[in-house]
Amino acid sequence: MANQDSPKGDTKLGTFTQDAKQYHLFYHPKDRLRLTIGDDRSVITVKPTWAAPLSYPKQYLSLLNGKGEEITTIARPESDLPAESFAAVSKELTKRYLTSTISRIVSAKGEFGATYWHVITERGERDFVTQSLQENAQWLSPSHLLLIDVDGNRFEIPDIELLDTHSTRFLETIL
Amino acid sequence: MESTNPVGSGANLLPSPTDDVLIRLVADYADDGSFGHRTLEVTKEYVRVLEPGDTPSFIIPIGEIKTARNEPLVGGGRLEIVTTRGEILPVISYSLTISAKFSEAARGIEQLAKSEPLLINMKEERLRCALCNRLLPEKDGVCPACVNRGKTMMRIAQYMVPYRKQAVLLALMSLVTTLLNLCPPMIQGKLIDTVLKTHTELPTLWWLMGGWLGVLATNSVLQILSGRLIAYLAGNIAADLRSSVYRAIEFLQLNFFDKKQVGAIASRVTQDTDRVWGFLVEGVPYLLLNGLMFFGITVFLFLTNPFLAAFILSPIPFVLGIGAFFWRPMSQMFHRVGQKWARFHMHLNESLSGIRVVKAFAKEDLEYGKFKTRNHELRDAGMAADGRWYTIFGAMTFFTSLGTLINWTVGGYLVYQNKLTLGEFWRITALLGLLYGPLQWFAAVNQWFSRAMAGAERIFEVMDTETEQYGKQDSHHRIEGEVEFTNVRFGYDKSNPVLKGITFTAKPGEMIGLVGKSGAGKSTTINLICRFYEPDAGTIKIDGIDYRDVALQDMRNQIGIVLQEPFLFSGTIADNIRYGNPSASFDEVIEAARAANAHNFILSKPDGYDTMVGERGSKLSGGERQRISIARAILHNPRILILDEATSSVDVETEKQIQEAIGRLIEGRTTFAIAHRLSTLRNASRLVVLEKGEIAEIGTHAELMEKQGVFYKLVEAQSAINEIIGVGTSG
C-alpha cells in the first residue's frame, strides 16, 4: 500500500471546495477511483464517503485518500462536480454503501423477542432478523426509518408514507 | 436461480473432490450490487471469482498477490487484494452476515501468497434454524421459536423442587379454600328453602349460621396461611432465580458484555426473573383454582337445572371472545406506553445528569421542549391505551351483567312456575358471581404465560451461554513470570483482526512497555494477557505452558492490574485495598498504602482508613483513587502486573508520587505497561512498538532512540509537549 497516498507538500485544501469543477474523478485502472485536481495533483486511491448520509442525503461528499485522510468535502456534489466525475464517484458510492432501500414489506412478524422481516428492496428480496427494536429501528425523522439487523446489515425506508398500506400495517403493529 | 433469500443458502465451504480448490465461498451480492450469488475460489495457483453459471469474471495468480484484506464498507465488506505492483484490486462484495468468513479467506490468501501453510478456521455456521428454517438471531444460536416450551416449563418447575412440600401444601389449601367458597351459597339456599319460606324450623337457622361462621373462620385462617406460604415461596424462588442468573452472568465471557448494555443484562436479573416467579407463584395457582372452580360450578349448574344453566352461561363465549380478540392489540398498546416511559426516563436522566451543560449553554428551553414532546407522547399513548381499555372493559361488563339479567329473567320465570325453588335460584345467583369474576382475566392468561416463557428463555439463554474456560479447579501453578506470545492473532469482531501475528517473549521480572498509536493493539494485547479474551490463532504461554492449560482463577489470582480509571467498590478505603486479599491484616494494609504513597492522604481524611468511598469512589480525586488501586495491587502481590495508562489522568505532581509507588510495585514482577506519555516508559526493560496490530520494533528505550525508527518518530512528536518523568525512579 506504499505508493497510494497523496503527494507530500500542501495537501490541505479548504474544507468545502468552491471550485469542484477542477476535480476529475475517474477509474484508472478499471477498478480504482482516482482523483486529479487541475493539472498539478493526483490522488491514486480515492474513497468517497457521505458525511451525513441519513440527514443530508446526496450532499456533503467527502473524498478520502487511501489512508483515510480527508482530501476535501464537496457540499453539493451533483451540481459542483463535472458530470463525468460525478458519474464515476456515484458508481464507487453504490459499491461502498450496501444499505438497501425497502420498497415493500412482504411480511414482518415479532415473535419471541426477535422480529422476522421479509422485504423487497431495490437490490432484490431479502429476509432478515432484528432484535431489540428500540435500538435497532432508528427514526431519523418522523417518516424516515433505518433498520439494522442482527449482523449489522442496514435497511432504510426513506419515507414510510410512500409505502403501500400492506407494508405500513406491518410497521404499525411492530413499532 | 434462487436469488431471493441468499442469506440462508449462501457462504458454504464445499471442498471440491475434483480440483484442488482450497477455499470456496459464496458471496451474497451480485456484481451489480443486487442480492445474488458470486463464488470466490482459491487454489494454490490462483484466486478467482465465478459468476452464476460458473463463468469466471476475475482471476489473479497467487504469485502476483502481496496482501489481501477485508475492506469494511457500510453494511458489508469487500475483499481487496494488493498486488505485488502495489495496485489495490476489489475482488468481491458481501453483506456483514458473512464478512467474517471472507476475512478468514483473505488471511488464507495471504498465507498462500507468502507460501505459508494454509491455517484458517472455516467452520461452517448455521444461519437458519434446522427445524423451522427461520433465520437465527445469532449464528449457531438457539432458535427462539423452536425452544421447547415444555422443556422450558420443566426447567422452571425445577426451581419449585426444593420447596415441593410447601407447594403441595399450598395447592391443597387452595383447593380447600375453593370448596369453602362454594359453601355460603349452599347454606343460603338451604336457609331460604327450609326456614325462610316455611317460617318453621328456627333452630336450623342457628345451626346453619353456626356452620357459616365455621366456614368463615376456617377460610380466614387458610387465607392467612396460604398468603404466608405464597410470600415464602415467592421470596425463595425469586431469590434462587436471581442468584443463579447472577452467578451464570459472572462466569460469562467478556464478549457477552461487549455486545449488550449493562442495563439489558441487569434486567435479566430483575425483570425477567420477576416474570418467571410471578407466573410460578401467582399465575399457576390462579389458573389452577379458577379453572377448578369454573369446572365445578358449571357442572353444579347443569345438575341443578340444565335449562337455566344453558341460558345463563350463553354470554360466556362473548366474554372470552372479547378477551381473546382484544387482548393482543391491548397489550401492544400497553407495551407502547412502557416504551414511552422508557424514553421519558432516558431523557429525564440525561438532562438531569447533564444539567451543568444545559445551564452553561443556556439551553433550558430547548431541553424543556424535548421534555414536553416526550411528556406528550407519553400522555397520548397512555390516553389511547386507557381509553381502549375502558371501552373493552365496558363491553365485557355488559356481557357479564347480561348473565345476571338472564338469570333473573329465566330463573324468575322458573321460580314463578314452581319449576325451581327460591333456594336453588338464590344458590345459582350467588355462584354466578364466582363464575364471571375470574372469567374476564382468562384471556390474559395466555399473554401472562407467553411473557413468563419469554422471560424464562432469556434467563436460560444466559445460563446456557458458553462460560469462560476455567480449566482444572483447585490446581495451582506458581507463576514465574515468563510470558511468550507466538504468532497471536485476535479480533473482537472476527472480520476485523486487531492483532495480526504478534510474537515476543517477556522474561520473568522484565518490564515491557507497549507503545503505539491508539488502535494499534496495546489494550488488546493486555486483554489477552489477562485472558479476558483468548487468541483466535497462535498461543500465549506462561512459563512455557499454554495458558489455556492453567486454571483461570489461579492464573488471574497472580495477575494484578492498575487501570487508567480505577474502579473502587462502595465500602471503606481499607476494604478496597484488601479486595484482592481479604485476609490481609490491617498492618499489611497500612504497609501497602505507604508503599503506594497513599498513607498520608488517607490519614488526612476524617475517618482515615474507614472513609467510605461511594460508587466509583466519587469522593476521592483521580490521583487518590489511583494510589488506592496501586495499594490494592501491592497487597494482591501479583506475579504479572499490568499498568494500563495508570498515570494519564493526573497532574504532574501527583504523577510523580504515583510513579514512585509504581516503581516499588513493579520490583520483581513481570510488568506490562501502556503509557500515553512515552517518556514515562524510559525505565522499561524493553519496549514493544505496535503498528496496526503488528510489531514494528522491539528494543530498549536507548536502542530504539538510536535506531531513529517508528518509536523515535513518536517520541519526537511528543517531546515538545511532555514532561520527562521516568517510571521506576524513586524520589
Coordinates of N, CA and C in Angstrom, one line a residue, chain B residues 311-429:
Chain B
F311 N -78.9 -21.2 29.6 CA -79.2 -19.8 29.3 C -78.2 -18.8 29.9
I312 N -77.9 -19.1 31.2 CA -77.1 -18.1 31.9 C -75.6 -18.2 31.5
L313 N -75.2 -19.3 30.9 CA -73.8 -19.4 30.5 C -73.6 -18.9 29.1
S314 N -74.7 -18.6 28.4 CA -74.6 -18.3 27.0 C -73.8 -17.0 26.7
P315 N -73.7 -16.0 27.6 CA -72.8 -14.9 27.3 C -71.3 -15.2 27.4
I316 N -71.0 -16.3 28.0 CA -69.6 -16.6 28.3 C -68.7 -16.6 27.0
P317 N -69.2 -17.3 25.9 CA -68.3 -17.2 24.7 C -68.0 -15.7 24.3
F318 N -69.0 -14.8 24.5 CA -68.8 -13.4 24.1 C -67.7 -12.8 25.0
V319 N -67.8 -13.1 26.3 CA -66.8 -12.5 27.2 C -65.4 -13.1 26.8
L320 N -65.3 -14.4 26.6 CA -64.0 -15.0 26.3 C -63.5 -14.4 24.9
G321 N -64.5 -14.3 24.0 CA -64.2 -13.8 22.6 C -63.6 -12.4 22.7
I322 N -64.3 -11.6 23.4 CA -63.8 -10.2 23.5 C -62.4 -10.2 24.1
G323 N -62.2 -11.0 25.1 CA -60.9 -11.0 25.8 C -59.8 -11.5 24.8
A324 N -60.1 -12.6 24.1 CA -59.1 -13.1 23.2 C -58.8 -12.2 22.0
F325 N -59.9 -11.6 21.5 CA -59.7 -10.7 20.3 C -59.0 -9.4 20.6
F326 N -59.3 -8.9 21.8 CA -58.7 -7.5 22.0 C -57.5 -7.6 22.9
W327 N -57.2 -8.7 23.4 CA -56.0 -8.7 24.3 C -54.7 -8.4 23.7
R328 N -54.5 -8.9 22.5 CA -53.2 -8.7 21.9 C -53.0 -7.2 21.5
P329 N -53.9 -6.6 20.7 CA -53.7 -5.2 20.5 C -53.6 -4.4 21.8
M330 N -54.4 -4.8 22.7 CA -54.4 -4.1 24.0 C -53.0 -4.2 24.7
S331 N -52.4 -5.4 24.7 CA -51.2 -5.5 25.4 C -50.1 -4.8 24.6
Q332 N -50.3 -4.7 23.2 CA -49.3 -4.0 22.4 C -49.4 -2.5 22.8
M333 N -50.6 -2.0 23.0 CA -50.7 -0.6 23.4 C -50.1 -0.3 24.8
F334 N -50.2 -1.3 25.7 CA -49.6 -1.1 27.0 C -48.1 -1.2 26.8
H335 N -47.6 -2.0 25.9 CA -46.2 -2.2 25.7 C -45.7 -0.8 25.2
R336 N -46.5 -0.2 24.3 CA -46.0 1.1 23.8 C -45.9 2.1 24.9
V337 N -46.9 2.1 25.8 CA -46.8 3.0 26.9 C -45.5 2.8 27.7
G338 N -45.2 1.5 27.9 CA -44.0 1.2 28.6 C -42.7 1.7 27.9
Q339 N -42.7 1.6 26.5 CA -41.6 2.2 25.8 C -41.5 3.7 25.9
K340 N -42.7 4.3 25.9 CA -42.7 5.8 26.0 C -42.2 6.2 27.4
W341 N -42.5 5.4 28.4 CA -42.0 5.6 29.7 C -40.5 5.5 29.7
A342 N -40.0 4.5 29.0 CA -38.5 4.3 29.0 C -37.8 5.5 28.3
R343 N -38.4 6.0 27.2 CA -37.8 7.2 26.5 C -37.9 8.4 27.4
F344 N -39.0 8.5 28.1 CA -39.2 9.7 29.0 C -38.2 9.6 30.1
H345 N -38.0 8.5 30.7 CA -37.0 8.3 31.7 C -35.6 8.6 31.2
M346 N -35.3 8.1 30.0 CA -34.0 8.3 29.5 C -33.7 9.8 29.3
H347 N -34.7 10.5 28.8 CA -34.5 12.0 28.6 C -34.3 12.7 29.9
L348 N -35.1 12.3 30.9 CA -35.1 12.9 32.2 C -33.7 12.7 32.8
N349 N -33.3 11.5 32.8 CA -32.0 11.1 33.3 C -30.9 11.9 32.7
E350 N -30.9 12.0 31.3 CA -29.9 12.6 30.6 C -29.8 14.1 30.9
S351 N -31.0 14.7 30.9 CA -31.0 16.2 31.1 C -30.6 16.6 32.5
L352 N -31.0 15.7 33.5 CA -30.6 16.0 34.9 C -29.1 15.8 35.1
S353 N -28.6 14.6 34.5 CA -27.1 14.4 34.8 C -26.3 15.4 34.0
G354 N -26.9 15.9 32.9 CA -26.1 16.9 32.1 C -26.5 18.3 32.5
I355 N -27.1 18.6 33.6 CA -27.7 19.9 33.9 C -26.7 21.0 33.9
R356 N -25.4 20.7 34.2 CA -24.4 21.7 34.1 C -24.2 22.2 32.6
V357 N -24.2 21.2 31.7 CA -24.0 21.6 30.3 C -25.3 22.4 29.9
V358 N -26.4 21.9 30.3 CA -27.7 22.6 29.9 C -27.6 24.1 30.3
K359 N -27.3 24.3 31.6 CA -27.2 25.6 32.1 C -26.1 26.4 31.4
A360 N -24.9 25.8 31.3 CA -23.8 26.5 30.7 C -24.1 27.0 29.3
F361 N -24.9 26.2 28.5 CA -25.3 26.7 27.2 C -26.6 27.4 27.1
A362 N -27.2 27.6 28.3 CA -28.5 28.3 28.4 C -29.5 27.6 27.6
K363 N -29.6 26.3 27.6 CA -30.5 25.6 26.8 C -31.7 25.0 27.6
E364 N -32.1 25.7 28.7 CA -33.2 25.2 29.4 C -34.4 25.0 28.6
D365 N -34.7 26.0 27.7 CA -35.9 26.0 26.9 C -35.9 24.8 25.9
L366 N -34.7 24.6 25.3 CA -34.6 23.5 24.4 C -34.9 22.2 25.1
E367 N -34.3 22.0 26.3 CA -34.5 20.7 27.0 C -35.9 20.6 27.4
Y368 N -36.5 21.7 27.8 CA -37.9 21.7 28.2 C -38.8 21.3 27.0
G369 N -38.4 21.8 25.8 CA -39.1 21.4 24.6 C -39.1 19.9 24.3
K370 N -37.8 19.4 24.5 CA -37.7 17.9 24.3 C -38.5 17.2 25.3
F371 N -38.5 17.7 26.6 CA -39.2 17.1 27.6 C -40.7 17.1 27.3
K372 N -41.2 18.2 26.8 CA -42.6 18.4 26.5 C -43.0 17.4 25.5
T373 N -42.2 17.2 24.5 CA -42.5 16.2 23.4 C -42.7 14.9 24.0
R374 N -41.7 14.4 24.8 CA -41.7 13.1 25.4 C -42.9 13.0 26.3
N375 N -43.2 14.0 27.1 CA -44.2 14.0 28.0 C -45.6 13.9 27.3
H376 N -45.7 14.6 26.2 CA -47.0 14.5 25.4 C -47.1 13.2 24.7
E377 N -46.0 12.6 24.2 CA -46.0 11.3 23.6 C -46.6 10.3 24.7
L378 N -46.0 10.4 25.9 CA -46.4 9.5 26.9 C -47.9 9.7 27.3
R379 N -48.3 11.0 27.4 CA -49.7 11.2 27.7 C -50.6 10.6 26.6
D380 N -50.3 10.9 25.3 CA -51.1 10.4 24.2 C -51.2 8.8 24.2
A381 N -50.0 8.2 24.4 CA -50.0 6.7 24.4 C -50.8 6.2 25.6
G382 N -50.7 6.9 26.7 CA -51.4 6.4 27.9 C -52.9 6.6 27.7
M383 N -53.3 7.8 27.2 CA -54.7 8.0 27.0 C -55.3 7.0 26.0
A384 N -54.6 6.8 24.9 CA -55.1 5.8 23.9 C -55.3 4.4 24.5
A385 N -54.3 4.0 25.3 CA -54.3 2.7 25.9 C -55.4 2.6 26.9
D386 N -55.5 3.6 27.8 CA -56.5 3.5 28.8 C -57.9 3.7 28.2
G387 N -58.0 4.5 27.2 CA -59.3 4.7 26.6 C -59.8 3.4 26.0
R388 N -58.9 2.7 25.3 CA -59.3 1.5 24.7 C -59.7 0.5 25.8
W389 N -58.9 0.5 26.8 CA -59.0 -0.5 27.9 C -60.4 -0.3 28.5
Y390 N -60.8 0.9 28.8 CA -62.2 1.1 29.4 C -63.3 0.7 28.5
T391 N -63.1 1.0 27.2 CA -64.1 0.6 26.2 C -64.3 -1.0 26.2
I392 N -63.2 -1.7 26.2 CA -63.3 -3.1 26.2 C -63.9 -3.6 27.5
F393 N -63.4 -3.0 28.6 CA -63.9 -3.4 29.9 C -65.4 -3.2 30.0
G394 N -65.8 -2.1 29.5 CA -67.3 -1.8 29.5 C -68.0 -2.8 28.7
A395 N -67.5 -3.2 27.5 CA -68.2 -4.2 26.7 C -68.3 -5.5 27.4
M396 N -67.2 -5.8 28.1 CA -67.1 -7.1 28.8 C -68.2 -7.1 30.0
T397 N -68.2 -5.9 30.7 CA -69.1 -5.8 31.8 C -70.5 -6.0 31.3
F398 N -70.8 -5.5 30.1 CA -72.2 -5.7 29.6 C -72.5 -7.1 29.5
F399 N -71.6 -7.9 29.0 CA -71.9 -9.3 28.8 C -71.9 -10.1 30.1
T400 N -71.0 -9.7 31.0 CA -71.1 -10.4 32.3 C -72.4 -10.0 33.1
S401 N -72.8 -8.8 33.0 CA -74.0 -8.4 33.6 C -75.2 -9.0 33.0
L402 N -75.1 -9.2 31.7 CA -76.1 -9.9 30.9 C -76.4 -11.3 31.5
G403 N -75.4 -11.9 32.0 CA -75.6 -13.3 32.6 C -76.5 -13.1 33.8
T404 N -76.3 -12.1 34.6 CA -77.2 -11.9 35.8 C -78.6 -11.6 35.3
L405 N -78.7 -10.8 34.3 CA -80.1 -10.4 33.8 C -80.8 -11.6 33.3
I406 N -80.1 -12.4 32.5 CA -80.7 -13.6 32.0 C -81.1 -14.5 33.2
N407 N -80.2 -14.6 34.2 CA -80.5 -15.5 35.3 C -81.9 -15.0 36.0
W408 N -82.0 -13.7 36.2 CA -83.2 -13.2 36.8 C -84.4 -13.4 35.9
T409 N -84.2 -13.2 34.6 CA -85.4 -13.4 33.7 C -85.9 -14.8 33.7
V410 N -84.9 -15.7 33.3 CA -85.3 -17.1 33.1 C -85.5 -17.8 34.5
G411 N -84.6 -17.5 35.4 CA -84.8 -18.1 36.8 C -86.1 -17.6 37.4
G412 N -86.3 -16.3 37.3 CA -87.6 -15.8 37.9 C -88.8 -16.5 37.4
Y413 N -88.8 -16.6 36.0 CA -89.9 -17.3 35.4 C -90.0 -18.7 35.9
L414 N -88.9 -19.4 36.1 CA -88.9 -20.8 36.5 C -89.4 -20.9 38.0
V415 N -89.0 -19.9 38.8 CA -89.5 -19.9 40.2 C -91.0 -19.7 40.2
Y416 N -91.4 -18.7 39.4 CA -92.8 -18.4 39.3 C -93.6 -19.6 38.9
Q417 N -93.0 -20.4 38.0 CA -93.7 -21.6 37.5 C -93.5 -22.8 38.5
N418 N -92.8 -22.5 39.6 CA -92.5 -23.6 40.6 C -91.7 -24.7 40.0
K419 N -90.9 -24.4 39.0 CA -90.0 -25.4 38.5 C -88.7 -25.4 39.1
L420 N -88.5 -24.3 40.0 CA -87.2 -24.1 40.7 C -87.6 -23.5 42.0
T421 N -86.9 -24.0 43.1 CA -87.2 -23.4 44.4 C -86.5 -22.1 44.5
L422 N -87.0 -21.3 45.4 CA -86.3 -20.0 45.7 C -84.9 -20.2 46.1
G423 N -84.7 -21.2 47.0 CA -83.3 -21.5 47.5 C -82.4 -21.9 46.4
E424 N -82.8 -22.7 45.5 CA -82.0 -23.1 44.3 C -81.6 -21.9 43.5
F425 N -82.6 -21.0 43.3 CA -82.4 -19.8 42.5 C -81.4 -19.0 43.1
W426 N -81.5 -18.8 44.4 CA -80.5 -18.0 45.2 C -79.1 -18.5 45.0
R427 N -79.0 -19.9 45.2 CA -77.7 -20.5 45.1 C -77.0 -20.3 43.7
I428 N -77.9 -20.4 42.7 CA -77.3 -20.2 41.3 C -76.9 -18.7 41.2
T429 N -77.7 -17.8 41.7 CA -77.3 -16.4 41.6 C -76.0 -16.1 42.3

